[in-house]
PDB file of C-alpha atoms and ligand atoms in Angstrom:
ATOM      1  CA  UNK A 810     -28.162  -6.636  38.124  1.00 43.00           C
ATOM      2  CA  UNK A 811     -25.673  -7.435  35.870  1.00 47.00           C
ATOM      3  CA  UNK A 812     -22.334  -7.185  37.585  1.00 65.00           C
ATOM      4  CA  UNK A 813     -19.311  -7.584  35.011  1.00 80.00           C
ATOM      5  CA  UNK A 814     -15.987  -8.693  36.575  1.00 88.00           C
ATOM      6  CA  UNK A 815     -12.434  -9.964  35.931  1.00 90.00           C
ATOM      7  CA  UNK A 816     -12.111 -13.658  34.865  1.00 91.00           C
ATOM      8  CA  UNK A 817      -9.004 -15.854  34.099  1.00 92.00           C
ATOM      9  CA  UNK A 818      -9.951 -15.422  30.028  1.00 93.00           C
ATOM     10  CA  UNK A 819      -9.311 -11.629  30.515  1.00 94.00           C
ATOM     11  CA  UNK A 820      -6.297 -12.414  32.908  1.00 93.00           C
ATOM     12  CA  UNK A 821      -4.600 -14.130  30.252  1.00 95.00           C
ATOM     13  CA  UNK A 822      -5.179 -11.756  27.817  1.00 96.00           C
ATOM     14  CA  UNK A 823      -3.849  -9.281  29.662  1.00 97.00           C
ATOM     15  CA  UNK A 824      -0.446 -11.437  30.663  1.00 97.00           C
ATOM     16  CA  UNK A 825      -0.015 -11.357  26.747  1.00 97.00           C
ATOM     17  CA  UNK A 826      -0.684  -7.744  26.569  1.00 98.00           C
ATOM     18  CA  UNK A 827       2.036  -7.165  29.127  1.00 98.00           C
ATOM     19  CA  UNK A 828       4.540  -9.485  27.320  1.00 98.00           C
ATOM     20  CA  UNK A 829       3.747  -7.241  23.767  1.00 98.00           C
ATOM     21  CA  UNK A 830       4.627  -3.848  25.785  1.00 98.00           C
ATOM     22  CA  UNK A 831       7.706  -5.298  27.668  1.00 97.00           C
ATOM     23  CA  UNK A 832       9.062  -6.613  24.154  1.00 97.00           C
ATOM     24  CA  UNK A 833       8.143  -2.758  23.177  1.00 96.00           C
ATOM     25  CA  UNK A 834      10.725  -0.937  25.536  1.00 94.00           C
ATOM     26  CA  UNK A 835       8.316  -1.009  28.240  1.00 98.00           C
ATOM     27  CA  UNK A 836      10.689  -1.877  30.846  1.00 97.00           C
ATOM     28  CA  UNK A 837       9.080   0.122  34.323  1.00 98.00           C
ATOM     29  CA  UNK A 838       8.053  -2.981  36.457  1.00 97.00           C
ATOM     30  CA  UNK A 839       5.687  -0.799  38.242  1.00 97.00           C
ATOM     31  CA  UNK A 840       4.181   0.750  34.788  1.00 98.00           C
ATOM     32  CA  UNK A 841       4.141  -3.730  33.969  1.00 98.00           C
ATOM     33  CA  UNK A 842       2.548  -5.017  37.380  1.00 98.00           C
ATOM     34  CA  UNK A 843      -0.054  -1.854  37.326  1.00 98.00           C
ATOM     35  CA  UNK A 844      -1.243  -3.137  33.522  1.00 98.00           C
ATOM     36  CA  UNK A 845      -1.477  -6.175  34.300  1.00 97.00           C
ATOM     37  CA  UNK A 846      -3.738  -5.735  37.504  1.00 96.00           C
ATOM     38  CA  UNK A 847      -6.099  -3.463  36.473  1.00 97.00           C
ATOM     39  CA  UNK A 848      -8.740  -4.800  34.011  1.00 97.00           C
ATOM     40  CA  UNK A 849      -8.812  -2.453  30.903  1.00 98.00           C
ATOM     41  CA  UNK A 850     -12.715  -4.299  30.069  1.00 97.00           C
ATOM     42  CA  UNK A 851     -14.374  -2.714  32.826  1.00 97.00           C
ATOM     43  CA  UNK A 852     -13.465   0.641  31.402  1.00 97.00           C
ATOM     44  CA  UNK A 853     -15.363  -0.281  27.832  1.00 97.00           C
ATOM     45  CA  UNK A 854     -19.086  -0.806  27.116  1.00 95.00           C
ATOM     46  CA  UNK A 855     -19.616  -4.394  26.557  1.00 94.00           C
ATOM     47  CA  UNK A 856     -19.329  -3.732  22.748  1.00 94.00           C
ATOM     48  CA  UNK A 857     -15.668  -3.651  22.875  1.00 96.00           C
ATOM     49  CA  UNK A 858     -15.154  -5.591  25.857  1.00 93.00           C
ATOM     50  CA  UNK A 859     -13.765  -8.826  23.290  1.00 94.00           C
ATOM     51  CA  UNK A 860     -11.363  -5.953  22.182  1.00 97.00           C
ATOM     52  CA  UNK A 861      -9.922  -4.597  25.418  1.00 97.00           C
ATOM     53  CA  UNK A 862      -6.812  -6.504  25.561  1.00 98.00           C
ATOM     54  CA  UNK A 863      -5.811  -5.390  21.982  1.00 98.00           C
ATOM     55  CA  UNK A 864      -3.159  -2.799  21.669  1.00 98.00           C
ATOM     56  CA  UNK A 865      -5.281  -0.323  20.432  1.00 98.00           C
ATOM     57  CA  UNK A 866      -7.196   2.803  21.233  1.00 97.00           C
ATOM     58  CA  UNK A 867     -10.986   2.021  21.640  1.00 97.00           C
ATOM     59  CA  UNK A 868     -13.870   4.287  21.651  1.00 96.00           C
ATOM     60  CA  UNK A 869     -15.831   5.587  24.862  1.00 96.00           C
ATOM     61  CA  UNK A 870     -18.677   7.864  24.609  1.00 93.00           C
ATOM     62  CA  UNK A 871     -18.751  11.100  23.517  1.00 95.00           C
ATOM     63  CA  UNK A 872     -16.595  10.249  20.645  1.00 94.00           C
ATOM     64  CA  UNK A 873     -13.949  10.205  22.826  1.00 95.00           C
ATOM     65  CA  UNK A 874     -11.143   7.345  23.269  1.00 96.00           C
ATOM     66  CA  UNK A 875      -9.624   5.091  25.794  1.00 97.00           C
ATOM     67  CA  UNK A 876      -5.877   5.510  24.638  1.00 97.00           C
ATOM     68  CA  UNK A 877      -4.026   2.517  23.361  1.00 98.00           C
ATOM     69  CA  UNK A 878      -2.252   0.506  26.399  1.00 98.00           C
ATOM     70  CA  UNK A 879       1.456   1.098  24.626  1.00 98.00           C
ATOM     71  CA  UNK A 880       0.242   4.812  24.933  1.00 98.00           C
ATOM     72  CA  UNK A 881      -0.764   4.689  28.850  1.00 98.00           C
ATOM     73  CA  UNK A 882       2.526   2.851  29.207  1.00 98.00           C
ATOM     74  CA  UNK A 883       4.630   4.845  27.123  1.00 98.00           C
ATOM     75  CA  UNK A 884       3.551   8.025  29.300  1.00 98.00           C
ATOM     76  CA  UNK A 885       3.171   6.415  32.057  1.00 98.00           C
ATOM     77  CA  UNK A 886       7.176   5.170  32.406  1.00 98.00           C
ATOM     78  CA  UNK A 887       7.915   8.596  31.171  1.00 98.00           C
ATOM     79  CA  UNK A 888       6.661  10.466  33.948  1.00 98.00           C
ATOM     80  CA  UNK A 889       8.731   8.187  36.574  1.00 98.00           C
ATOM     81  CA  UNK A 890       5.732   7.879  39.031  1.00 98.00           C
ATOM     82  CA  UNK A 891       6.987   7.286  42.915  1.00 96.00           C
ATOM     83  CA  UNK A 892       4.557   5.719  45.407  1.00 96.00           C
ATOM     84  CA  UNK A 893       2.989   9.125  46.671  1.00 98.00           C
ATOM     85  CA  UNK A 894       3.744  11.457  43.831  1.00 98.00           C
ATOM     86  CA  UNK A 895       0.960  13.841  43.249  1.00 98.00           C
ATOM     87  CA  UNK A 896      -0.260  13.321  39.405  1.00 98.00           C
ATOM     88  CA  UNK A 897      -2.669  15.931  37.664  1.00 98.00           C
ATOM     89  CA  UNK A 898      -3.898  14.394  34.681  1.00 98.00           C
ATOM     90  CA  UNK A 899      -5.690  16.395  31.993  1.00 98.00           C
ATOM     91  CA  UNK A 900      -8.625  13.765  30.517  1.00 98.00           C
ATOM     92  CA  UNK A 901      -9.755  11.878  32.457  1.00 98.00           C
ATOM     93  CA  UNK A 902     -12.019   9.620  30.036  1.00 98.00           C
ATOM     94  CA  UNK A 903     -12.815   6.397  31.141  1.00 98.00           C
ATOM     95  CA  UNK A 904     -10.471   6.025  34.233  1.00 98.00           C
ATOM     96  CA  UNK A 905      -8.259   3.863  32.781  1.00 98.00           C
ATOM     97  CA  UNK A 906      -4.958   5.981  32.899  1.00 98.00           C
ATOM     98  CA  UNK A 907      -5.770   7.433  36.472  1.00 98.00           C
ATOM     99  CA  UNK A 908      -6.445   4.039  37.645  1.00 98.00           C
ATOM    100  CA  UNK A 909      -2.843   2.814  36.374  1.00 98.00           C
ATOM    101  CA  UNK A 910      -1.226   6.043  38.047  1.00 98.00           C
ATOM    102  CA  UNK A 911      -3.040   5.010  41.575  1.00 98.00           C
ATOM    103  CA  UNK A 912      -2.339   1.620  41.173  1.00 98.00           C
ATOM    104  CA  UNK A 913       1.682   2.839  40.673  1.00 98.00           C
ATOM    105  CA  UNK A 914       1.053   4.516  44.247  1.00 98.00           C
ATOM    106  CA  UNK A 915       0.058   7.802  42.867  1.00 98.00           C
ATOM    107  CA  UNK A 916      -2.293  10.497  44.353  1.00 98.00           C
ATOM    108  CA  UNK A 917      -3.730  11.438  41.614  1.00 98.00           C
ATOM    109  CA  UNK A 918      -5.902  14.445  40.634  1.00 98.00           C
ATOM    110  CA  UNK A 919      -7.815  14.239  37.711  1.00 98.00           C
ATOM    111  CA  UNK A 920     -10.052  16.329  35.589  1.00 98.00           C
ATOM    112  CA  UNK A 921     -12.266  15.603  32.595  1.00 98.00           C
ATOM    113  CA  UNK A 922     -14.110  18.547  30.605  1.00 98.00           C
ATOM    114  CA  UNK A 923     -17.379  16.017  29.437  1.00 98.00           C
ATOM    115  CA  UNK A 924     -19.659  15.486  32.441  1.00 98.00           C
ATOM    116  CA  UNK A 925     -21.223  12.090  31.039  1.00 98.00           C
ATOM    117  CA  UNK A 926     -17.382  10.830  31.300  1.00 98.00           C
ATOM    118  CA  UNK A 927     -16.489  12.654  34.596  1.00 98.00           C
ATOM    119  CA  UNK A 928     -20.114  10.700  35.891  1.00 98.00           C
ATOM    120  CA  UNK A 929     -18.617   7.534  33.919  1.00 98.00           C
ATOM    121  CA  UNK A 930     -14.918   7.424  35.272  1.00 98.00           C
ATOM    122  CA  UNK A 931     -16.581   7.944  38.730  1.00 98.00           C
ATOM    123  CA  UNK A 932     -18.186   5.119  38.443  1.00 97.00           C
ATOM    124  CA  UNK A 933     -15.116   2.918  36.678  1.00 97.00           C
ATOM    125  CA  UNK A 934     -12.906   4.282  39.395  1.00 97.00           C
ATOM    126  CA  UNK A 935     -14.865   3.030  42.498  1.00 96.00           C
ATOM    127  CA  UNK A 936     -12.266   0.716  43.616  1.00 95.00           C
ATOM    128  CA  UNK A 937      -9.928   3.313  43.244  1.00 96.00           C
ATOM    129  CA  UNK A 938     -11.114   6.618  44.586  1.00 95.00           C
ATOM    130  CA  UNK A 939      -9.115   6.660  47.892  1.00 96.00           C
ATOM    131  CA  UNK A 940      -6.219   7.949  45.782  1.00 98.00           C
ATOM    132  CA  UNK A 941      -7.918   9.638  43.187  1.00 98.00           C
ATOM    133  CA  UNK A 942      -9.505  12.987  42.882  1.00 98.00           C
ATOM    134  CA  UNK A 943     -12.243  13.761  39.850  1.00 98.00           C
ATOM    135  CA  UNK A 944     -13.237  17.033  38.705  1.00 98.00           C
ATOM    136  CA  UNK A 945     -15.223  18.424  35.788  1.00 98.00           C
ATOM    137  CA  UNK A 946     -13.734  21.834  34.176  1.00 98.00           C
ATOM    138  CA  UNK A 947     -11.622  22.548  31.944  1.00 98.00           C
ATOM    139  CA  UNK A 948      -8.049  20.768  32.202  1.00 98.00           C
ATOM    140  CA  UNK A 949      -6.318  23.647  30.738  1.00 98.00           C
ATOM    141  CA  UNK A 950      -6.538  25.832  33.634  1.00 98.00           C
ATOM    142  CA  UNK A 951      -4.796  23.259  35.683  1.00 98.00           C
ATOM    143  CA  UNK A 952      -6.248  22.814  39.372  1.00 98.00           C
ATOM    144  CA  UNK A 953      -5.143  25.938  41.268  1.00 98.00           C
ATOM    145  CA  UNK A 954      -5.927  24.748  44.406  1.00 97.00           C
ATOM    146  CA  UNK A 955      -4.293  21.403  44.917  1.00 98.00           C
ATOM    147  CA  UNK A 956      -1.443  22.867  42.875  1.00 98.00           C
ATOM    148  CA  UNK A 957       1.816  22.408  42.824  1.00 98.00           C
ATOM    149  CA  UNK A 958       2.104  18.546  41.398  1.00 98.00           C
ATOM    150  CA  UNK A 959       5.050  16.499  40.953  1.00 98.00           C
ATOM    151  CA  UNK A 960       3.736  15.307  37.916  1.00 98.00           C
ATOM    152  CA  UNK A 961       1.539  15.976  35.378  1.00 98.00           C
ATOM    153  CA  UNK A 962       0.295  14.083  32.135  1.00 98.00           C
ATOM    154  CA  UNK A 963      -2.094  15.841  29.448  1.00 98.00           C
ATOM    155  CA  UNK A 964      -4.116  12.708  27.083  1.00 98.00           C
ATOM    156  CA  UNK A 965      -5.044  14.718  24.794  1.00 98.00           C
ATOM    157  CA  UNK A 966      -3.535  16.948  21.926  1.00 98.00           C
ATOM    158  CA  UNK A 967      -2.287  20.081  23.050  1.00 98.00           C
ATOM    159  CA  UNK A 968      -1.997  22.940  19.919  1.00 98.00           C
ATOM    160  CA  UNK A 969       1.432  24.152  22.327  1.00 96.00           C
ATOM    161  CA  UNK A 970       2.654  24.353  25.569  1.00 92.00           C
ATOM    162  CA  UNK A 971       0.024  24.684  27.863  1.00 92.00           C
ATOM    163  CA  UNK A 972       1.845  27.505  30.053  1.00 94.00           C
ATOM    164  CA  UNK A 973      -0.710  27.717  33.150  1.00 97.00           C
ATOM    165  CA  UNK A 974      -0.266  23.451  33.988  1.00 98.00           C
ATOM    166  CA  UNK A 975       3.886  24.578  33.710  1.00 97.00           C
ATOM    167  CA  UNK A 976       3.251  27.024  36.334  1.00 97.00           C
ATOM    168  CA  UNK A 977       1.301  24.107  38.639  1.00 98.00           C
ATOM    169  CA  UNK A 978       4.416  21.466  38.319  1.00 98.00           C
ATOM    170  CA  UNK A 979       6.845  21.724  41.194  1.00 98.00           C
ATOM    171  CA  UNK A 980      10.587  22.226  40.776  1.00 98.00           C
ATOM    172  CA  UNK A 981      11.881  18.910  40.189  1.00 98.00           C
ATOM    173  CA  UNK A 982       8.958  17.570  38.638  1.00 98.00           C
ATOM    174  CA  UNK A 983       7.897  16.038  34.624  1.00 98.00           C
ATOM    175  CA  UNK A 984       5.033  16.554  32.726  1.00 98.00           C
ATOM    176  CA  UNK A 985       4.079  14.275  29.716  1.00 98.00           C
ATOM    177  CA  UNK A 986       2.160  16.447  26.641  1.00 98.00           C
ATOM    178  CA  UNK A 987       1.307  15.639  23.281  1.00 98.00           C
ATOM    179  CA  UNK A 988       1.705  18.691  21.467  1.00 98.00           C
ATOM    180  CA  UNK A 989       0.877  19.174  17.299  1.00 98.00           C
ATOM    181  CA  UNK A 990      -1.757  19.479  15.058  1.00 97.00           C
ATOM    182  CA  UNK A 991      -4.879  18.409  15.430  1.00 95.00           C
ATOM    183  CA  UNK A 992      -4.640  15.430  13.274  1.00 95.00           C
ATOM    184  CA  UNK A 993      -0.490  14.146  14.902  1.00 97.00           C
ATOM    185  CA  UNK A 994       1.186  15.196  17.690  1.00 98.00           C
ATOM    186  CA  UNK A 995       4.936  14.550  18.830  1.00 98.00           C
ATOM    187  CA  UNK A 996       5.059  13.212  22.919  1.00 98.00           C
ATOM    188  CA  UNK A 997       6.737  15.660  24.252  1.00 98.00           C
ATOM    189  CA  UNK A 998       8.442  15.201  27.760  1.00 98.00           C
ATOM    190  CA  UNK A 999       9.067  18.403  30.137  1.00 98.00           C
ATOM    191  CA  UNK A1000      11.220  18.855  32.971  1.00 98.00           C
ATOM    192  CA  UNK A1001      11.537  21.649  35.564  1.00 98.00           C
ATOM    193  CA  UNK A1002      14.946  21.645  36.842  1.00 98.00           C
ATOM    194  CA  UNK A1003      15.227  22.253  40.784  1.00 97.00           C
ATOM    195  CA  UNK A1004      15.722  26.305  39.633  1.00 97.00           C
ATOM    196  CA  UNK A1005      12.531  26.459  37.676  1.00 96.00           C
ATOM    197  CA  UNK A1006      14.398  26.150  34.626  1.00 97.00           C
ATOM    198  CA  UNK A1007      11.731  24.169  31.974  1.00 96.00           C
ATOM    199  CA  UNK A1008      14.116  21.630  29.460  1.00 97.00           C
ATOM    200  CA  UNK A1009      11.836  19.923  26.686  1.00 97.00           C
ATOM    201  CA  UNK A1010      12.552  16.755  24.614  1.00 98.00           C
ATOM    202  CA  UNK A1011      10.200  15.097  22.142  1.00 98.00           C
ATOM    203  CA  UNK A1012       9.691  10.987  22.057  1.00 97.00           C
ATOM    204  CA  UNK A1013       8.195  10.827  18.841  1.00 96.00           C
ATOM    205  CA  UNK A1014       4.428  10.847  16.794  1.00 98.00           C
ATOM    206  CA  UNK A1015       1.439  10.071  18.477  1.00 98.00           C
ATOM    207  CA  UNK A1016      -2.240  10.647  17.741  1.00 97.00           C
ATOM    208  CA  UNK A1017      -4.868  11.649  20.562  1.00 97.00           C
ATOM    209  CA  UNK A1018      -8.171  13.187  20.332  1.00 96.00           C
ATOM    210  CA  UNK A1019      -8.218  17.304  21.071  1.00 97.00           C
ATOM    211  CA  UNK A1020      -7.331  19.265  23.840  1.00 98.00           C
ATOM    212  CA  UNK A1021     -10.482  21.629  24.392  1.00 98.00           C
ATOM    213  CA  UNK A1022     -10.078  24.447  26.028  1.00 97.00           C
ATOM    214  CA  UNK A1023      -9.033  28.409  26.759  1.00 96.00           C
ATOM    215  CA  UNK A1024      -5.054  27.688  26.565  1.00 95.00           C
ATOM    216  CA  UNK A1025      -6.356  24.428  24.138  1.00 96.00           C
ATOM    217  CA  UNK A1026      -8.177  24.042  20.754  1.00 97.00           C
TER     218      UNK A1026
HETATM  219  N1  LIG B1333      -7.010   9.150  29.839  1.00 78.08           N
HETATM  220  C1  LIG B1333      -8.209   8.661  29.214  1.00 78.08           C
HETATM  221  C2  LIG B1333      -8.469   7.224  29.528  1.00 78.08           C
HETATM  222  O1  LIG B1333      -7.644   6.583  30.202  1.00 78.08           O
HETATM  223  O2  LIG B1333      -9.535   6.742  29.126  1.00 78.08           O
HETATM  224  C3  LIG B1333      -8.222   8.865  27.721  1.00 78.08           C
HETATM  225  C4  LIG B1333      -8.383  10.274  27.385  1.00 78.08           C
HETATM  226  S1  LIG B1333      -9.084  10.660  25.827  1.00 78.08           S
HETATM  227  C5  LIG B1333      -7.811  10.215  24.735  1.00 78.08           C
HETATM  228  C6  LIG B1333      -8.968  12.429  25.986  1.00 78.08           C
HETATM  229  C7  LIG B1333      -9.927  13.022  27.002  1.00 78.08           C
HETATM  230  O3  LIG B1333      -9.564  14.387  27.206  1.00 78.08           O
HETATM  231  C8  LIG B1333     -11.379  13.018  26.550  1.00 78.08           C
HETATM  232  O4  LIG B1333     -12.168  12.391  27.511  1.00 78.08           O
HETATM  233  C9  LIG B1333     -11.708  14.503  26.431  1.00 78.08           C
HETATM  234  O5  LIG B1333     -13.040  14.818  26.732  1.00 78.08           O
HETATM  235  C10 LIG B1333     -10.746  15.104  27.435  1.00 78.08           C
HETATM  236  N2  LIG B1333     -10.455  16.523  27.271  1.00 78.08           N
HETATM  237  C11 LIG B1333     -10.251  17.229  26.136  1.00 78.08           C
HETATM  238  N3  LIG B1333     -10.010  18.527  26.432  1.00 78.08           N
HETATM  239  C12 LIG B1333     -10.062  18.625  27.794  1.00 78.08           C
HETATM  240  C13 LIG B1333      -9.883  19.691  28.713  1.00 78.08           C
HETATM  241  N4  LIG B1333      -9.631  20.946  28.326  1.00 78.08           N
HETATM  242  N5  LIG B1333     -10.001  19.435  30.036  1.00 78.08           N
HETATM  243  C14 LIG B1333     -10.271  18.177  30.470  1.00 78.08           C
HETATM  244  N6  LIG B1333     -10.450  17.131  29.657  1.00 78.08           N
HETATM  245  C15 LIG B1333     -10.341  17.357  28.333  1.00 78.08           C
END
């Protein structure tokens, strides 16, 4: 069997990753330590393994993508994870971004829409599935029953406001959406005041893949 693991060539590589994103306005420690612990390889086919510690997005199957790392750090600062926050993420992909968020302390719950990459992740996440929770349907309906989260982060382009995953953040809490065209997007950060009251701010262009859904593409 061949069993792929970290070595100190991807280490390194990764130590000058984290140095690029810090002298990016990257400044969360936790968002810093949880990069540069979890190896970003083991959540590529070996064809882009050489490739994993570049600061770009890479493809996964399905012609899907594993978002850039300034990306997963970008929204990962912005949602202001706390060790036991409860994190729905919409897209699950390859893992990558819910193993970051559990690695932060999260409790995450996310949900992919392609069953090849819900089977995948599953199999990415092993070492982290005591704080993570997969499920294949479609992100756009949220997850009703382990509803309301304290945070919740959408990787892929929402056409507007996805409403129903609104309704499923708690008072107090941040979501993280990219919301445009299909083609760019502006990052758009959410709060819900403690009143319910829903403020909005954008944090400039990004490009993801499409949000597919009933409230999506
Ligand atoms: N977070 C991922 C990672 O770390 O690898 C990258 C996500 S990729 C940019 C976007 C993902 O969103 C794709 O895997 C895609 O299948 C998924 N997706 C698109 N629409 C969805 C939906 N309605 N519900 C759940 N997943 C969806």
């Amino acid at each position: 069997m061949n069993i792929r693991h970290d070595s100190y060539k991807h280490q390194g590589q990764r130590a000058q990753l984290i140095n690029l994103l810090a002298s990016n306005k990257i400044t969360d420690k936790n968002v810093l330590l949880a990069m540069a612990s979890v190896p970003r390889h083991l959540f590529l086919s070996k064809d882009f393994e050489n490739r994993a510690y570049d600061d770009v997005a890479l493809p996964i199957d399905e012609e899907q993508t594993i978002s850039q790392p300034y990306t997963v750090a970008f929204q990962s600062q912005a949602l202001e994870i706390k060790p036991g926050d409860k994190v729905l993420e919409i897209g699950t992909g390859s893992g990558y971004q819910a193993a970051i968020l559990a690695q932060m302390g999260a409790e995450v719950y996310s949900i992919e829409r392609i069953e090849k990459l819900y089977k995948m992740a599953k199999i990415n996440l092993q070492p982290y599935l005591k704080n993570i929770n997969l499920f294949l349907s479609d992100g756009t309906m949220g997850w009703p029953d382990n509803a309301p989260f304290d945070k919740i982060i959408v990787t892929a382009a929402a056409p507007k406001l996805p409403e129903i995953l609104l309704e499923q953040l708690k008072p107090g809490g941040i979501a993280i959406i990219p919301i445009g065209s299909m083609k760019i997007q502006k990052m758009v950060l959410i709060k819900k005041s403690v009143d319910n009251k829903i403020s909005q701010k954008e944090l400039g262009d990004f490009r993801f893949v499409p949000l597919i859904g009933k409230d999506g593409w």
